[in-house]
XYZ file of C-alpha atoms in Angstrom:
241
model
C -137.107 271.080 25.647
C -137.749 267.653 25.338
C -134.529 266.525 26.761
C -135.485 268.857 30.055
C -138.809 266.962 30.373
C -136.788 263.583 30.101
C -134.500 264.768 33.027
C -137.404 265.407 35.081
C -138.523 262.058 34.905
C -141.191 262.564 32.060
C -144.080 264.871 31.450
C -145.761 266.899 34.223
C -147.497 264.469 36.543
C -147.754 263.345 40.234
C -145.442 260.812 39.413
C -142.850 262.886 37.808
C -143.293 265.398 40.649
C -143.298 268.699 38.708
C -145.739 270.720 36.523
C -143.415 271.918 33.729
C -144.743 271.676 30.146
C -143.643 273.293 27.067
C -145.864 274.414 24.009
C -145.047 275.832 20.778
C -147.271 278.864 19.620
C -148.664 278.020 16.270
C -150.988 279.486 13.769
C -154.316 278.118 12.409
C -152.300 276.156 9.668
C -150.056 274.538 12.626
C -147.184 276.434 11.661
C -144.754 278.156 14.128
C -145.561 281.825 15.207
C -142.651 284.358 14.976
C -142.491 286.579 18.165
C -141.573 289.631 15.874
C -144.095 291.251 13.478
C -143.430 289.931 9.887
C -142.947 293.485 8.643
C -140.863 294.842 11.708
C -138.273 292.533 13.606
C -138.322 295.124 16.395
C -142.095 295.086 16.977
C -144.004 292.312 18.796
C -146.442 290.191 16.709
C -149.659 290.868 18.224
C -150.960 287.312 17.489
C -148.438 286.021 20.066
C -149.374 286.195 24.003
C -146.958 288.586 25.495
C -145.811 286.274 28.090
C -144.339 283.774 25.482
C -140.654 283.064 25.718
C -138.827 284.385 22.680
C -136.060 282.495 21.249
C -133.734 284.355 19.051
C -130.697 282.748 17.092
C -127.883 285.027 15.999
C -124.384 284.231 14.595
C -121.277 284.838 16.534
C -123.106 286.634 19.524
C -123.546 285.490 22.920
C -125.859 283.276 24.586
C -128.261 284.476 27.449
C -131.641 283.996 28.870
C -133.864 286.300 31.044
C -134.231 285.085 34.926
C -137.815 283.947 36.207
C -141.250 284.599 34.377
C -142.300 288.112 34.102
C -145.826 289.050 33.549
C -146.315 292.862 33.183
C -148.240 293.080 30.100
C -144.921 293.906 28.232
C -143.384 292.088 25.284
C -140.050 290.783 24.903
C -139.908 289.989 28.803
C -139.054 286.422 28.622
C -135.932 285.872 26.047
C -133.404 283.252 25.190
C -130.506 284.169 22.908
C -128.956 281.159 21.201
C -125.823 281.743 19.036
C -123.521 279.873 16.660
C -121.964 276.894 18.550
C -125.130 275.465 19.543
C -124.976 273.002 22.323
C -127.857 270.940 23.815
C -126.270 271.715 27.336
C -126.375 275.493 26.369
C -130.012 275.533 25.664
C -130.820 273.704 28.892
C -128.717 276.244 30.836
C -130.677 279.066 29.259
C -133.995 277.578 29.671
C -133.346 276.816 33.586
C -132.616 280.530 33.696
C -136.169 281.153 32.395
C -137.544 279.017 35.094
C -135.892 281.433 37.657
C -132.484 279.714 38.339
C -129.579 282.055 38.845
C -125.836 280.988 38.095
C -124.499 278.874 40.941
C -121.163 280.565 41.193
C -123.044 283.915 42.035
C -124.487 282.513 45.376
C -123.152 284.320 48.530
C -121.284 281.585 49.685
C -119.299 280.737 46.529
C -115.907 281.835 47.996
C -115.893 278.755 50.176
C -115.825 276.447 47.338
C -114.431 278.122 44.292
C -111.644 280.411 43.491
C -112.599 283.189 40.923
C -109.705 285.131 39.110
C -111.127 287.971 37.139
C -107.992 288.856 35.634
C -108.000 285.379 33.909
C -110.923 286.310 31.783
C -110.372 286.951 28.176
C -111.640 290.569 28.180
C -110.312 291.685 31.466
C -107.313 294.072 30.360
C -109.858 295.811 27.755
C -112.467 295.962 30.302
C -110.229 297.117 33.089
C -108.947 299.849 30.743
C -112.292 301.101 29.919
C -113.497 301.321 33.344
C -110.156 302.941 34.775
C -110.475 305.565 31.992
C -113.970 306.715 32.467
C -114.602 306.085 36.216
C -112.898 306.826 39.430
C -109.210 306.010 38.993
C -109.019 304.762 42.636
C -111.372 302.080 41.520
C -109.546 298.699 42.243
C -109.880 295.237 40.358
C -111.539 293.870 43.439
C -113.894 297.096 43.492
C -114.795 296.053 39.980
C -115.270 292.359 40.326
C -117.822 293.269 43.314
C -119.737 295.936 41.321
C -122.582 294.337 39.310
C -123.431 298.242 38.072
C -119.975 298.863 36.737
C -119.374 295.600 34.969
C -122.936 295.699 33.316
C -122.322 299.265 32.141
C -119.001 298.396 30.507
C -119.999 295.087 29.312
C -117.328 293.190 31.175
C -117.803 289.412 31.362
C -116.919 289.582 34.991
C -120.666 290.560 35.348
C -121.224 286.838 35.411
C -119.016 286.366 38.352
C -120.146 289.241 40.660
C -121.304 287.552 44.001
C -124.910 287.396 45.167
C -126.388 289.170 42.261
C -128.255 288.642 39.120
C -128.623 292.178 38.212
C -128.660 295.635 40.063
C -131.001 295.594 43.074
C -131.558 291.940 42.460
C -129.949 289.613 44.947
C -129.766 285.972 44.868
C -131.576 284.199 47.837
C -130.505 280.581 47.500
C -132.553 278.052 49.521
C -130.152 275.193 48.897
C -126.388 274.522 49.535
C -123.800 275.234 46.929
C -123.844 272.861 44.087
C -120.849 272.593 41.946
C -122.558 269.929 39.692
C -125.156 272.004 38.789
C -125.971 273.001 35.242
C -125.931 276.458 36.133
C -122.301 276.404 37.207
C -119.686 277.745 34.563
C -116.893 275.484 33.755
C -113.258 276.639 34.023
C -112.965 276.445 30.361
C -115.458 278.265 28.601
C -115.643 281.025 26.068
C -114.782 283.591 28.754
C -111.407 281.885 29.446
C -107.900 282.959 28.223
C -105.883 281.067 25.712
C -103.537 279.556 28.515
C -106.643 278.191 30.288
C -108.253 276.725 27.164
C -105.030 275.289 25.836
C -103.324 274.262 29.024
C -106.090 274.226 31.775
C -103.979 276.753 33.627
C -104.725 280.237 35.043
C -108.524 279.915 34.482
C -111.275 282.454 35.519
C -113.028 279.845 38.125
C -111.345 276.934 39.778
C -112.825 274.568 42.557
C -111.048 274.028 45.880
C -110.018 270.643 46.360
C -111.300 270.713 49.927
C -113.576 273.420 50.690
C -112.617 273.510 54.335
C -108.978 273.616 53.713
C -107.928 275.736 50.665
C -104.294 275.292 51.253
C -104.850 271.795 49.333
C -105.288 273.928 46.102
C -107.653 273.850 43.201
C -108.820 271.776 40.501
C -110.680 272.544 37.308
C -114.307 272.763 37.154
C -115.392 270.190 34.367
C -118.249 270.879 32.347
C -121.275 269.023 33.265
C -123.585 267.221 30.858
C -127.116 267.189 32.485
C -128.873 268.980 35.248
C -127.760 267.867 38.705
C -129.981 266.075 41.358
C -130.036 269.652 43.138
C -131.369 271.430 40.056
C -134.059 268.776 39.388
C -135.061 269.153 43.132
C -135.139 272.989 42.635
C -137.429 272.768 39.456
C -139.797 270.280 41.278
C -139.881 272.290 44.591
C -140.951 275.491 42.731
C -143.193 273.888 39.964
C -144.763 271.250 41.935
């Protein structure tokens, strides 16, 4: 969180151009409060305001974050999941989800800038087999890639690459141009990639077009960024002035 504030030119102020601040919930002894009840980890701690962002760490599970602030009086609405393999970049990515940022590679104009190959995902074969067994046998790989409902229903990682949707019924409405340097853009080599991609940098799930205006020039790897892009920072400052 301190690194996020550093990238935003310092603490919230007119000079920094944003109103973002983070505050840890503490008890009267200045010790951190846990969002879960001390006696039942599935029950919200009534001493913690329900709009608090709950951060959960687990071993050998996925990362994730709720998108945007929800204030409906219900607990567990603001969530960040952190797993083993902790990285500062990963935490900043998930915190930006909480602020309301969607994945860059889900934008409606993504096909102009990147090439997504769902069959190159590590779990594609298992996902495809499960969907084909339980759903209409006439469903095609392209049908699956475009269905946020089916990809989420069957736990397919290609849900993270469905164009123009965060989740069913929630389309992405971008007010800025595509930004391949965004901290919200997946790299070619990631935990979703197949071994050939991871070891050789070939046949990766997502690749960038060398020239968005001329796809015949081929593709290149999308490198892992190390900090929010200028457009990322502009988005935060525009939405949290």
